[in-house]
PDB file of C-alpha atoms in Angstrom:
ATOM      1  CA  UNK Z   1     -90.218 -48.923 -42.654  1.00 65.00           C
ATOM      2  CA  UNK Z   2     -87.624 -49.434 -39.906  1.00 70.00           C
ATOM      3  CA  UNK Z   3     -85.970 -52.031 -42.128  1.00 84.00           C
ATOM      4  CA  UNK Z   4     -85.128 -49.436 -44.802  1.00 92.00           C
ATOM      5  CA  UNK Z   5     -84.581 -46.227 -42.821  1.00 95.00           C
ATOM      6  CA  UNK Z   6     -83.061 -44.760 -39.681  1.00 96.00           C
ATOM      7  CA  UNK Z   7     -84.013 -41.608 -37.803  1.00 95.00           C
ATOM      8  CA  UNK Z   8     -81.948 -38.978 -36.010  1.00 95.00           C
ATOM      9  CA  UNK Z   9     -82.698 -37.054 -32.812  1.00 93.00           C
ATOM     10  CA  UNK Z  10     -85.095 -34.726 -34.660  1.00 95.00           C
ATOM     11  CA  UNK Z  11     -87.079 -37.528 -36.316  1.00 95.00           C
ATOM     12  CA  UNK Z  12     -85.499 -36.957 -39.739  1.00 96.00           C
ATOM     13  CA  UNK Z  13     -85.299 -40.113 -41.839  1.00 96.00           C
ATOM     14  CA  UNK Z  14     -82.408 -41.470 -43.912  1.00 97.00           C
ATOM     15  CA  UNK Z  15     -81.974 -44.636 -45.904  1.00 96.00           C
ATOM     16  CA  UNK Z  16     -80.525 -47.314 -43.664  1.00 95.00           C
ATOM     17  CA  UNK Z  17     -77.884 -48.582 -46.073  1.00 94.00           C
ATOM     18  CA  UNK Z  18     -76.310 -45.271 -47.150  1.00 95.00           C
ATOM     19  CA  UNK Z  19     -77.613 -42.709 -44.606  1.00 95.00           C
ATOM     20  CA  UNK Z  20     -78.975 -40.411 -47.352  1.00 95.00           C
ATOM     21  CA  UNK Z  21     -82.108 -38.249 -47.251  1.00 95.00           C
ATOM     22  CA  UNK Z  22     -82.459 -38.843 -51.012  1.00 94.00           C
ATOM     23  CA  UNK Z  23     -81.089 -42.125 -52.311  1.00 95.00           C
ATOM     24  CA  UNK Z  24     -81.418 -43.335 -55.896  1.00 94.00           C
ATOM     25  CA  UNK Z  25     -79.785 -46.637 -54.949  1.00 94.00           C
ATOM     26  CA  UNK Z  26     -82.631 -47.396 -52.537  1.00 94.00           C
ATOM     27  CA  UNK Z  27     -85.334 -45.468 -54.404  1.00 92.00           C
ATOM     28  CA  UNK Z  28     -86.123 -43.300 -51.348  1.00 94.00           C
ATOM     29  CA  UNK Z  29     -86.677 -39.553 -50.903  1.00 94.00           C
ATOM     30  CA  UNK Z  30     -87.291 -38.308 -47.354  1.00 95.00           C
ATOM     31  CA  UNK Z  31     -86.691 -34.574 -47.942  1.00 94.00           C
ATOM     32  CA  UNK Z  32     -90.276 -33.342 -47.630  1.00 92.00           C
ATOM     33  CA  UNK Z  33     -90.919 -35.632 -44.669  1.00 95.00           C
ATOM     34  CA  UNK Z  34     -87.736 -34.371 -43.005  1.00 97.00           C
ATOM     35  CA  UNK Z  35     -88.794 -30.758 -43.414  1.00 96.00           C
ATOM     36  CA  UNK Z  36     -91.995 -31.575 -41.522  1.00 96.00           C
ATOM     37  CA  UNK Z  37     -89.971 -33.404 -38.862  1.00 97.00           C
ATOM     38  CA  UNK Z  38     -87.791 -30.315 -38.372  1.00 97.00           C
ATOM     39  CA  UNK Z  39     -90.898 -28.162 -37.963  1.00 97.00           C
ATOM     40  CA  UNK Z  40     -92.486 -30.601 -35.517  1.00 96.00           C
ATOM     41  CA  UNK Z  41     -89.259 -30.716 -33.484  1.00 96.00           C
ATOM     42  CA  UNK Z  42     -89.090 -26.911 -33.345  1.00 96.00           C
ATOM     43  CA  UNK Z  43     -85.839 -26.756 -35.285  1.00 96.00           C
ATOM     44  CA  UNK Z  44     -87.448 -24.825 -38.157  1.00 97.00           C
ATOM     45  CA  UNK Z  45     -90.318 -22.356 -38.198  1.00 97.00           C
ATOM     46  CA  UNK Z  46     -93.604 -23.921 -39.294  1.00 97.00           C
ATOM     47  CA  UNK Z  47     -94.807 -22.964 -42.739  1.00 97.00           C
ATOM     48  CA  UNK Z  48     -97.900 -20.806 -42.861  1.00 96.00           C
ATOM     49  CA  UNK Z  49    -101.203 -21.983 -44.299  1.00 97.00           C
ATOM     50  CA  UNK Z  50    -100.506 -19.771 -47.310  1.00 98.00           C
ATOM     51  CA  UNK Z  51     -97.108 -21.406 -47.877  1.00 97.00           C
ATOM     52  CA  UNK Z  52     -98.463 -24.935 -47.476  1.00 97.00           C
ATOM     53  CA  UNK Z  53    -101.352 -24.286 -49.884  1.00 98.00           C
ATOM     54  CA  UNK Z  54     -99.040 -22.678 -52.446  1.00 98.00           C
ATOM     55  CA  UNK Z  55     -96.748 -25.706 -52.259  1.00 97.00           C
ATOM     56  CA  UNK Z  56     -99.653 -28.071 -52.920  1.00 97.00           C
ATOM     57  CA  UNK Z  57    -100.653 -26.017 -55.986  1.00 97.00           C
ATOM     58  CA  UNK Z  58     -97.090 -26.306 -57.292  1.00 96.00           C
ATOM     59  CA  UNK Z  59     -97.094 -30.081 -56.652  1.00 94.00           C
ATOM     60  CA  UNK Z  60    -100.362 -30.511 -58.564  1.00 95.00           C
ATOM     61  CA  UNK Z  61     -99.115 -28.437 -61.508  1.00 95.00           C
ATOM     62  CA  UNK Z  62     -95.874 -30.434 -61.613  1.00 92.00           C
ATOM     63  CA  UNK Z  63     -97.806 -33.718 -61.512  1.00 92.00           C
ATOM     64  CA  UNK Z  64    -100.139 -32.659 -64.338  1.00 94.00           C
ATOM     65  CA  UNK Z  65     -97.246 -31.519 -66.520  1.00 91.00           C
ATOM     66  CA  UNK Z  66     -95.458 -34.798 -65.874  1.00 89.00           C
ATOM     67  CA  UNK Z  67     -98.497 -36.882 -66.743  1.00 91.00           C
ATOM     68  CA  UNK Z  68     -98.864 -35.040 -70.064  1.00 90.00           C
ATOM     69  CA  UNK Z  69     -95.455 -36.382 -71.082  1.00 86.00           C
ATOM     70  CA  UNK Z  70     -96.058 -39.965 -69.893  1.00 86.00           C
ATOM     71  CA  UNK Z  71     -96.238 -42.738 -72.478  1.00 82.00           C
ATOM     72  CA  UNK Z  72     -98.611 -44.467 -72.195  1.00 87.00           C
ATOM     73  CA  UNK Z  73    -100.714 -41.518 -71.073  1.00 87.00           C
ATOM     74  CA  UNK Z  74    -102.645 -41.975 -67.778  1.00 90.00           C
ATOM     75  CA  UNK Z  75    -106.394 -42.372 -68.134  1.00 91.00           C
ATOM     76  CA  UNK Z  76    -108.678 -39.350 -67.987  1.00 92.00           C
ATOM     77  CA  UNK Z  77    -109.965 -40.201 -64.483  1.00 93.00           C
ATOM     78  CA  UNK Z  78    -106.465 -39.698 -63.040  1.00 93.00           C
ATOM     79  CA  UNK Z  79    -106.145 -36.377 -64.858  1.00 93.00           C
ATOM     80  CA  UNK Z  80    -109.533 -35.226 -63.619  1.00 94.00           C
ATOM     81  CA  UNK Z  81    -108.688 -36.172 -60.025  1.00 94.00           C
ATOM     82  CA  UNK Z  82    -105.512 -34.058 -60.155  1.00 95.00           C
ATOM     83  CA  UNK Z  83    -107.310 -31.154 -61.840  1.00 96.00           C
ATOM     84  CA  UNK Z  84    -109.931 -31.211 -59.092  1.00 97.00           C
ATOM     85  CA  UNK Z  85    -107.274 -31.190 -56.364  1.00 97.00           C
ATOM     86  CA  UNK Z  86    -105.529 -28.302 -58.100  1.00 97.00           C
ATOM     87  CA  UNK Z  87    -108.755 -26.285 -58.257  1.00 97.00           C
ATOM     88  CA  UNK Z  88    -109.461 -26.925 -54.571  1.00 98.00           C
ATOM     89  CA  UNK Z  89    -106.044 -25.620 -53.559  1.00 98.00           C
ATOM     90  CA  UNK Z  90    -106.296 -22.652 -55.941  1.00 97.00           C
ATOM     91  CA  UNK Z  91    -109.702 -21.719 -54.488  1.00 98.00           C
ATOM     92  CA  UNK Z  92    -108.300 -22.040 -50.970  1.00 98.00           C
ATOM     93  CA  UNK Z  93    -105.327 -19.807 -51.759  1.00 97.00           C
ATOM     94  CA  UNK Z  94    -107.606 -17.208 -53.329  1.00 97.00           C
ATOM     95  CA  UNK Z  95    -109.848 -17.233 -50.253  1.00 98.00           C
ATOM     96  CA  UNK Z  96    -106.795 -16.674 -48.032  1.00 97.00           C
ATOM     97  CA  UNK Z  97    -105.796 -13.754 -50.238  1.00 97.00           C
ATOM     98  CA  UNK Z  98    -109.320 -12.304 -50.113  1.00 97.00           C
ATOM     99  CA  UNK Z  99    -109.230 -12.615 -46.311  1.00 97.00           C
ATOM    100  CA  UNK Z 100    -106.198 -10.315 -46.220  1.00 97.00           C
ATOM    101  CA  UNK Z 101    -103.384 -12.842 -45.850  1.00 96.00           C
ATOM    102  CA  UNK Z 102    -100.102 -11.325 -47.011  1.00 95.00           C
ATOM    103  CA  UNK Z 103     -97.424 -12.801 -49.249  1.00 95.00           C
ATOM    104  CA  UNK Z 104     -99.742 -15.007 -51.304  1.00 97.00           C
ATOM    105  CA  UNK Z 105     -98.207 -14.237 -54.708  1.00 96.00           C
ATOM    106  CA  UNK Z 106     -94.655 -14.511 -53.363  1.00 95.00           C
ATOM    107  CA  UNK Z 107     -95.419 -17.847 -51.689  1.00 97.00           C
ATOM    108  CA  UNK Z 108     -96.785 -19.236 -54.948  1.00 97.00           C
ATOM    109  CA  UNK Z 109     -93.754 -17.988 -56.885  1.00 94.00           C
ATOM    110  CA  UNK Z 110     -91.356 -19.651 -54.445  1.00 94.00           C
ATOM    111  CA  UNK Z 111     -93.342 -22.890 -54.436  1.00 96.00           C
ATOM    112  CA  UNK Z 112     -93.307 -23.090 -58.245  1.00 95.00           C
ATOM    113  CA  UNK Z 113     -89.573 -22.337 -58.298  1.00 93.00           C
ATOM    114  CA  UNK Z 114     -89.002 -25.186 -55.852  1.00 92.00           C
ATOM    115  CA  UNK Z 115     -90.929 -27.643 -58.032  1.00 93.00           C
ATOM    116  CA  UNK Z 116     -89.102 -26.350 -61.110  1.00 94.00           C
ATOM    117  CA  UNK Z 117     -85.859 -27.527 -59.509  1.00 95.00           C
ATOM    118  CA  UNK Z 118     -87.147 -31.109 -59.699  1.00 92.00           C
ATOM    119  CA  UNK Z 119     -87.760 -30.678 -63.428  1.00 93.00           C
ATOM    120  CA  UNK Z 120     -84.302 -29.172 -64.003  1.00 97.00           C
ATOM    121  CA  UNK Z 121     -82.637 -31.957 -62.010  1.00 96.00           C
ATOM    122  CA  UNK Z 122     -84.373 -34.646 -64.070  1.00 94.00           C
ATOM    123  CA  UNK Z 123     -83.351 -32.934 -67.301  1.00 95.00           C
ATOM    124  CA  UNK Z 124     -79.804 -32.725 -65.963  1.00 97.00           C
ATOM    125  CA  UNK Z 125     -79.754 -36.437 -65.141  1.00 96.00           C
ATOM    126  CA  UNK Z 126     -81.031 -37.314 -68.615  1.00 95.00           C
ATOM    127  CA  UNK Z 127     -78.475 -35.003 -70.238  1.00 97.00           C
ATOM    128  CA  UNK Z 128     -75.598 -36.591 -68.305  1.00 97.00           C
ATOM    129  CA  UNK Z 129     -76.895 -40.107 -69.056  1.00 96.00           C
ATOM    130  CA  UNK Z 130     -77.219 -39.339 -72.789  1.00 96.00           C
ATOM    131  CA  UNK Z 131     -73.612 -38.185 -72.985  1.00 94.00           C
ATOM    132  CA  UNK Z 132     -72.430 -41.385 -71.312  1.00 94.00           C
ATOM    133  CA  UNK Z 133     -74.725 -43.619 -73.370  1.00 94.00           C
ATOM    134  CA  UNK Z 134     -74.606 -42.344 -76.977  1.00 93.00           C
ATOM    135  CA  UNK Z 135     -77.153 -43.954 -79.244  1.00 91.00           C
ATOM    136  CA  UNK Z 136     -79.407 -45.179 -76.447  1.00 90.00           C
ATOM    137  CA  UNK Z 137     -82.901 -43.689 -76.128  1.00 86.00           C
ATOM    138  CA  UNK Z 138     -84.345 -45.209 -72.945  1.00 87.00           C
ATOM    139  CA  UNK Z 139     -83.071 -44.319 -69.479  1.00 89.00           C
ATOM    140  CA  UNK Z 140     -84.050 -46.379 -66.451  1.00 88.00           C
ATOM    141  CA  UNK Z 141     -84.456 -44.134 -63.389  1.00 87.00           C
ATOM    142  CA  UNK Z 142     -83.216 -45.458 -60.058  1.00 90.00           C
ATOM    143  CA  UNK Z 143     -80.413 -47.718 -58.939  1.00 92.00           C
ATOM    144  CA  UNK Z 144     -76.643 -47.457 -58.726  1.00 94.00           C
ATOM    145  CA  UNK Z 145     -76.133 -45.787 -62.125  1.00 93.00           C
ATOM    146  CA  UNK Z 146     -78.620 -43.006 -61.348  1.00 95.00           C
ATOM    147  CA  UNK Z 147     -77.006 -42.412 -57.942  1.00 96.00           C
ATOM    148  CA  UNK Z 148     -73.566 -42.072 -59.525  1.00 96.00           C
ATOM    149  CA  UNK Z 149     -74.905 -39.599 -62.099  1.00 96.00           C
ATOM    150  CA  UNK Z 150     -76.642 -37.622 -59.354  1.00 96.00           C
ATOM    151  CA  UNK Z 151     -73.502 -37.375 -57.234  1.00 95.00           C
ATOM    152  CA  UNK Z 152     -71.289 -36.408 -60.154  1.00 95.00           C
ATOM    153  CA  UNK Z 153     -73.546 -33.967 -61.991  1.00 97.00           C
ATOM    154  CA  UNK Z 154     -76.602 -32.944 -59.912  1.00 97.00           C
ATOM    155  CA  UNK Z 155     -75.804 -32.959 -56.178  1.00 96.00           C
ATOM    156  CA  UNK Z 156     -75.117 -29.658 -54.376  1.00 96.00           C
ATOM    157  CA  UNK Z 157     -71.444 -28.742 -53.982  1.00 93.00           C
ATOM    158  CA  UNK Z 158     -70.110 -31.006 -51.236  1.00 76.00           C
ATOM    159  CA  UNK Z 159     -68.222 -29.894 -48.152  1.00 68.00           C
ATOM    160  CA  UNK Z 160     -64.560 -30.792 -48.630  1.00 62.00           C
ATOM    161  CA  UNK Z 161     -63.350 -29.975 -45.109  1.00 64.00           C
ATOM    162  CA  UNK Z 162     -64.132 -31.858 -41.896  1.00 68.00           C
ATOM    163  CA  UNK Z 163     -63.879 -28.621 -39.919  1.00 77.00           C
ATOM    164  CA  UNK Z 164     -67.209 -26.991 -38.993  1.00 83.00           C
ATOM    165  CA  UNK Z 165     -68.280 -23.864 -40.866  1.00 90.00           C
ATOM    166  CA  UNK Z 166     -70.768 -21.205 -39.841  1.00 94.00           C
ATOM    167  CA  UNK Z 167     -74.012 -19.991 -41.422  1.00 95.00           C
ATOM    168  CA  UNK Z 168     -73.731 -16.250 -40.732  1.00 96.00           C
ATOM    169  CA  UNK Z 169     -76.236 -14.559 -43.058  1.00 96.00           C
ATOM    170  CA  UNK Z 170     -79.349 -16.793 -42.956  1.00 97.00           C
ATOM    171  CA  UNK Z 171     -81.507 -17.423 -39.897  1.00 98.00           C
ATOM    172  CA  UNK Z 172     -81.386 -21.105 -38.995  1.00 97.00           C
ATOM    173  CA  UNK Z 173     -85.000 -20.997 -37.759  1.00 98.00           C
ATOM    174  CA  UNK Z 174     -87.067 -18.851 -40.146  1.00 97.00           C
ATOM    175  CA  UNK Z 175     -84.644 -18.991 -43.115  1.00 96.00           C
ATOM    176  CA  UNK Z 176     -84.653 -15.222 -43.695  1.00 96.00           C
ATOM    177  CA  UNK Z 177     -81.498 -13.830 -45.271  1.00 96.00           C
ATOM    178  CA  UNK Z 178     -79.651 -10.652 -44.324  1.00 95.00           C
ATOM    179  CA  UNK Z 179     -76.875  -8.615 -45.929  1.00 95.00           C
ATOM    180  CA  UNK Z 180     -75.481  -8.083 -42.433  1.00 94.00           C
ATOM    181  CA  UNK Z 181     -73.915 -10.739 -40.239  1.00 94.00           C
ATOM    182  CA  UNK Z 182     -76.609 -12.157 -37.947  1.00 96.00           C
ATOM    183  CA  UNK Z 183     -76.276 -12.791 -34.194  1.00 95.00           C
ATOM    184  CA  UNK Z 184     -74.719 -16.221 -33.743  1.00 95.00           C
ATOM    185  CA  UNK Z 185     -75.298 -18.981 -31.222  1.00 96.00           C
ATOM    186  CA  UNK Z 186     -72.594 -18.193 -28.679  1.00 94.00           C
ATOM    187  CA  UNK Z 187     -72.052 -21.875 -27.812  1.00 95.00           C
ATOM    188  CA  UNK Z 188     -71.623 -23.759 -31.113  1.00 96.00           C
ATOM    189  CA  UNK Z 189     -70.916 -20.673 -33.248  1.00 95.00           C
ATOM    190  CA  UNK Z 190     -72.199 -22.431 -36.378  1.00 95.00           C
ATOM    191  CA  UNK Z 191     -75.812 -21.189 -36.655  1.00 96.00           C
ATOM    192  CA  UNK Z 192     -77.281 -17.676 -36.603  1.00 97.00           C
ATOM    193  CA  UNK Z 193     -80.664 -16.140 -35.876  1.00 98.00           C
ATOM    194  CA  UNK Z 194     -82.271 -12.921 -37.092  1.00 95.00           C
ATOM    195  CA  UNK Z 195     -83.453 -12.037 -33.584  1.00 96.00           C
ATOM    196  CA  UNK Z 196     -83.809 -13.395 -30.056  1.00 95.00           C
ATOM    197  CA  UNK Z 197     -87.365 -14.536 -30.765  1.00 97.00           C
ATOM    198  CA  UNK Z 198     -86.134 -17.000 -33.410  1.00 97.00           C
ATOM    199  CA  UNK Z 199     -83.261 -18.160 -31.214  1.00 97.00           C
ATOM    200  CA  UNK Z 200     -85.546 -18.854 -28.256  1.00 96.00           C
ATOM    201  CA  UNK Z 201     -88.065 -20.664 -30.480  1.00 97.00           C
ATOM    202  CA  UNK Z 202     -85.326 -22.929 -31.880  1.00 97.00           C
ATOM    203  CA  UNK Z 203     -83.417 -23.540 -28.652  1.00 97.00           C
ATOM    204  CA  UNK Z 204     -85.363 -26.552 -27.383  1.00 95.00           C
ATOM    205  CA  UNK Z 205     -84.451 -28.467 -30.537  1.00 96.00           C
ATOM    206  CA  UNK Z 206     -81.073 -26.893 -31.223  1.00 96.00           C
ATOM    207  CA  UNK Z 207     -79.642 -27.592 -27.773  1.00 95.00           C
ATOM    208  CA  UNK Z 208     -79.578 -31.347 -28.416  1.00 92.00           C
ATOM    209  CA  UNK Z 209     -76.817 -30.903 -31.016  1.00 91.00           C
ATOM    210  CA  UNK Z 210     -75.289 -27.616 -29.820  1.00 95.00           C
ATOM    211  CA  UNK Z 211     -71.654 -28.435 -29.022  1.00 93.00           C
ATOM    212  CA  UNK Z 212     -69.623 -25.548 -27.506  1.00 94.00           C
ATOM    213  CA  UNK Z 213     -66.464 -24.495 -29.358  1.00 93.00           C
ATOM    214  CA  UNK Z 214     -63.939 -21.777 -28.575  1.00 90.00           C
ATOM    215  CA  UNK Z 215     -63.064 -20.324 -31.968  1.00 91.00           C
ATOM    216  CA  UNK Z 216     -65.597 -19.003 -34.447  1.00 90.00           C
ATOM    217  CA  UNK Z 217     -65.478 -21.131 -37.651  1.00 93.00           C
ATOM    218  CA  UNK Z 218     -65.063 -19.743 -41.135  1.00 92.00           C
ATOM    219  CA  UNK Z 219     -68.207 -18.849 -43.063  1.00 93.00           C
ATOM    220  CA  UNK Z 220     -69.993 -21.218 -45.403  1.00 95.00           C
ATOM    221  CA  UNK Z 221     -69.994 -20.206 -49.097  1.00 96.00           C
ATOM    222  CA  UNK Z 222     -72.715 -17.787 -50.201  1.00 97.00           C
ATOM    223  CA  UNK Z 223     -76.037 -19.137 -51.453  1.00 97.00           C
ATOM    224  CA  UNK Z 224     -78.086 -17.700 -54.308  1.00 98.00           C
ATOM    225  CA  UNK Z 225     -80.480 -16.105 -51.791  1.00 97.00           C
ATOM    226  CA  UNK Z 226     -77.639 -14.479 -49.883  1.00 98.00           C
ATOM    227  CA  UNK Z 227     -76.156 -12.994 -53.058  1.00 98.00           C
ATOM    228  CA  UNK Z 228     -79.595 -11.831 -54.231  1.00 97.00           C
ATOM    229  CA  UNK Z 229     -80.210 -10.029 -50.927  1.00 97.00           C
ATOM    230  CA  UNK Z 230     -77.538  -7.488 -51.980  1.00 97.00           C
ATOM    231  CA  UNK Z 231     -79.793  -6.268 -54.784  1.00 94.00           C
ATOM    232  CA  UNK Z 232     -77.377  -6.638 -57.672  1.00 95.00           C
ATOM    233  CA  UNK Z 233     -74.369  -5.114 -55.907  1.00 97.00           C
ATOM    234  CA  UNK Z 234     -71.164  -7.079 -55.617  1.00 97.00           C
ATOM    235  CA  UNK Z 235     -70.792  -9.134 -52.447  1.00 97.00           C
ATOM    236  CA  UNK Z 236     -67.250  -8.076 -51.696  1.00 96.00           C
ATOM    237  CA  UNK Z 237     -64.954 -10.597 -50.056  1.00 96.00           C
ATOM    238  CA  UNK Z 238     -67.493 -13.449 -50.225  1.00 96.00           C
ATOM    239  CA  UNK Z 239     -67.641 -16.487 -52.507  1.00 97.00           C
ATOM    240  CA  UNK Z 240     -70.665 -18.038 -54.228  1.00 98.00           C
ATOM    241  CA  UNK Z 241     -70.315 -21.796 -54.699  1.00 98.00           C
ATOM    242  CA  UNK Z 242     -72.593 -23.692 -57.114  1.00 98.00           C
ATOM    243  CA  UNK Z 243     -72.631 -26.805 -59.284  1.00 98.00           C
ATOM    244  CA  UNK Z 244     -73.473 -26.616 -63.010  1.00 98.00           C
ATOM    245  CA  UNK Z 245     -76.223 -29.243 -63.364  1.00 98.00           C
ATOM    246  CA  UNK Z 246     -77.837 -28.559 -66.757  1.00 98.00           C
ATOM    247  CA  UNK Z 247     -76.282 -27.195 -69.953  1.00 98.00           C
ATOM    248  CA  UNK Z 248     -78.684 -24.842 -71.775  1.00 98.00           C
ATOM    249  CA  UNK Z 249     -76.053 -23.281 -74.034  1.00 97.00           C
ATOM    250  CA  UNK Z 250     -76.959 -22.010 -77.498  1.00 95.00           C
ATOM    251  CA  UNK Z 251     -75.274 -18.873 -78.840  1.00 96.00           C
ATOM    252  CA  UNK Z 252     -73.592 -18.383 -75.455  1.00 97.00           C
ATOM    253  CA  UNK Z 253     -72.749 -20.708 -72.569  1.00 98.00           C
ATOM    254  CA  UNK Z 254     -75.632 -20.957 -70.084  1.00 98.00           C
ATOM    255  CA  UNK Z 255     -75.936 -23.409 -67.207  1.00 98.00           C
ATOM    256  CA  UNK Z 256     -78.517 -24.048 -64.527  1.00 98.00           C
ATOM    257  CA  UNK Z 257     -76.490 -24.071 -61.292  1.00 98.00           C
ATOM    258  CA  UNK Z 258     -77.356 -25.445 -57.842  1.00 98.00           C
ATOM    259  CA  UNK Z 259     -76.095 -23.940 -54.569  1.00 98.00           C
ATOM    260  CA  UNK Z 260     -75.373 -25.799 -51.316  1.00 96.00           C
ATOM    261  CA  UNK Z 261     -79.001 -25.560 -50.123  1.00 96.00           C
ATOM    262  CA  UNK Z 262     -80.482 -26.860 -53.388  1.00 96.00           C
ATOM    263  CA  UNK Z 263     -81.641 -23.600 -55.008  1.00 97.00           C
ATOM    264  CA  UNK Z 264     -81.089 -23.489 -58.773  1.00 98.00           C
ATOM    265  CA  UNK Z 265     -80.424 -20.342 -60.847  1.00 98.00           C
ATOM    266  CA  UNK Z 266     -78.830 -19.563 -64.209  1.00 98.00           C
ATOM    267  CA  UNK Z 267     -75.253 -18.556 -64.931  1.00 98.00           C
ATOM    268  CA  UNK Z 268     -74.700 -17.021 -68.378  1.00 98.00           C
ATOM    269  CA  UNK Z 269     -71.380 -16.196 -70.046  1.00 98.00           C
ATOM    270  CA  UNK Z 270     -71.210 -12.597 -71.310  1.00 98.00           C
ATOM    271  CA  UNK Z 271     -67.477 -12.871 -71.876  1.00 98.00           C
ATOM    272  CA  UNK Z 272     -65.728 -11.956 -75.141  1.00 98.00           C
ATOM    273  CA  UNK Z 273     -66.073 -15.474 -76.564  1.00 97.00           C
ATOM    274  CA  UNK Z 274     -69.354 -16.152 -74.751  1.00 98.00           C
ATOM    275  CA  UNK Z 275     -67.813 -18.998 -72.789  1.00 98.00           C
ATOM    276  CA  UNK Z 276     -66.332 -19.665 -69.334  1.00 98.00           C
ATOM    277  CA  UNK Z 277     -63.063 -21.616 -69.615  1.00 97.00           C
ATOM    278  CA  UNK Z 278     -63.303 -25.117 -68.158  1.00 97.00           C
ATOM    279  CA  UNK Z 279     -67.031 -24.971 -67.438  1.00 98.00           C
ATOM    280  CA  UNK Z 280     -68.986 -28.164 -68.153  1.00 98.00           C
ATOM    281  CA  UNK Z 281     -71.857 -30.124 -66.660  1.00 98.00           C
ATOM    282  CA  UNK Z 282     -70.918 -31.205 -63.137  1.00 97.00           C
ATOM    283  CA  UNK Z 283     -68.372 -28.409 -62.638  1.00 97.00           C
ATOM    284  CA  UNK Z 284     -68.249 -26.664 -59.265  1.00 97.00           C
ATOM    285  CA  UNK Z 285     -68.000 -22.896 -59.702  1.00 98.00           C
ATOM    286  CA  UNK Z 286     -66.516 -20.705 -56.985  1.00 98.00           C
ATOM    287  CA  UNK Z 287     -66.968 -17.001 -57.713  1.00 98.00           C
ATOM    288  CA  UNK Z 288     -65.352 -14.425 -55.470  1.00 98.00           C
ATOM    289  CA  UNK Z 289     -67.134 -11.060 -55.225  1.00 98.00           C
ATOM    290  CA  UNK Z 290     -70.308 -12.332 -56.953  1.00 98.00           C
ATOM    291  CA  UNK Z 291     -73.350 -10.281 -57.904  1.00 98.00           C
ATOM    292  CA  UNK Z 292     -76.930 -11.200 -58.740  1.00 98.00           C
ATOM    293  CA  UNK Z 293     -78.587 -10.540 -62.085  1.00 98.00           C
ATOM    294  CA  UNK Z 294     -82.173 -10.530 -63.382  1.00 97.00           C
ATOM    295  CA  UNK Z 295     -82.450 -11.603 -67.027  1.00 96.00           C
ATOM    296  CA  UNK Z 296     -84.992 -10.147 -69.456  1.00 95.00           C
ATOM    297  CA  UNK Z 297     -86.769 -13.506 -69.870  1.00 94.00           C
ATOM    298  CA  UNK Z 298     -87.771 -13.457 -66.183  1.00 91.00           C
ATOM    299  CA  UNK Z 299     -85.099 -15.862 -64.960  1.00 94.00           C
ATOM    300  CA  UNK Z 300     -82.334 -14.841 -62.577  1.00 96.00           C
ATOM    301  CA  UNK Z 301     -78.880 -15.814 -61.383  1.00 98.00           C
ATOM    302  CA  UNK Z 302     -75.531 -14.459 -62.536  1.00 98.00           C
ATOM    303  CA  UNK Z 303     -74.091 -12.799 -65.616  1.00 98.00           C
ATOM    304  CA  UNK Z 304     -70.373 -13.483 -65.958  1.00 98.00           C
ATOM    305  CA  UNK Z 305     -68.428 -10.698 -67.681  1.00 98.00           C
ATOM    306  CA  UNK Z 306     -64.852 -10.830 -68.984  1.00 98.00           C
ATOM    307  CA  UNK Z 307     -63.702  -8.879 -65.914  1.00 97.00           C
ATOM    308  CA  UNK Z 308     -65.139 -11.593 -63.642  1.00 98.00           C
ATOM    309  CA  UNK Z 309     -63.010 -14.436 -65.017  1.00 98.00           C
ATOM    310  CA  UNK Z 310     -59.994 -13.837 -62.718  1.00 98.00           C
ATOM    311  CA  UNK Z 311     -62.360 -14.287 -59.732  1.00 98.00           C
ATOM    312  CA  UNK Z 312     -63.757 -17.605 -61.004  1.00 98.00           C
ATOM    313  CA  UNK Z 313     -62.432 -21.009 -60.021  1.00 97.00           C
ATOM    314  CA  UNK Z 314     -63.822 -24.002 -61.920  1.00 97.00           C
ATOM    315  CA  UNK Z 315     -63.338 -27.489 -60.463  1.00 95.00           C
ATOM    316  CA  UNK Z 316     -64.005 -30.699 -62.414  1.00 93.00           C
ATOM    317  CA  UNK Z 317     -63.721 -34.239 -61.123  1.00 77.00           C
TER     318      UNK Z 317
END
């Protein structure tokens, strides 16, 4: 493996040729492994048994759904093996719930949402490929073409400035989000913690990359979770930044949009002409004073009204 990957001080892996945690050129995806490395290093809080079991249920469901669409279809033994694994994890999660463990339903919801992102990303890649290859019906996944499509249409909004920016509303250790500015590391001034307990727990790992600076950096753009934490109220003076990765428009313009941490939610146009000027697949949307919205179909994200248009900035490559 050392011939195809490198590791950083926390044990996180990246492809050796391009230094990416997910690389379509090399056919490598280290993201799940890197999350475990961060937990083992003490940089991130370890997931609970409930969270881990819920994630395995979501993985099994995603695998079964994917196999149903495969042509040729996998043999029944493979299906049965995955069904059995799914049942084992479902029984385990139920036993944890019966034992009084809290947050079981919420953990399962979050795990399924995370797996759903993979499905949306694949649909987005296929949509972008189809537009660039009219008339063709077979897409080969992997390689240079897939990487270019990913970077142009699917990747999170990229940082355009070399200057450091600060995460001020999400705990760097436990990932909890607050509507109030969190206490910040007084040395590097780029990460925050919800309390001293989280800061102390993360310090052993964080200190290896904690570089003192004098001036507090500007804030990073808002994430979907940070906007949602305001309960539907406007987040005054802050900016949500997302990339439109999948066009689901019918009678009105609707896009699945990914934030800088990889969370995907919907943006729907409730403007006079049911469109957002300039918006297309791959666009980066910057919305000042955003607010969260829960749609009647159970999805969530943002509803853009006519009055919101002056606060929107759409960037296309």
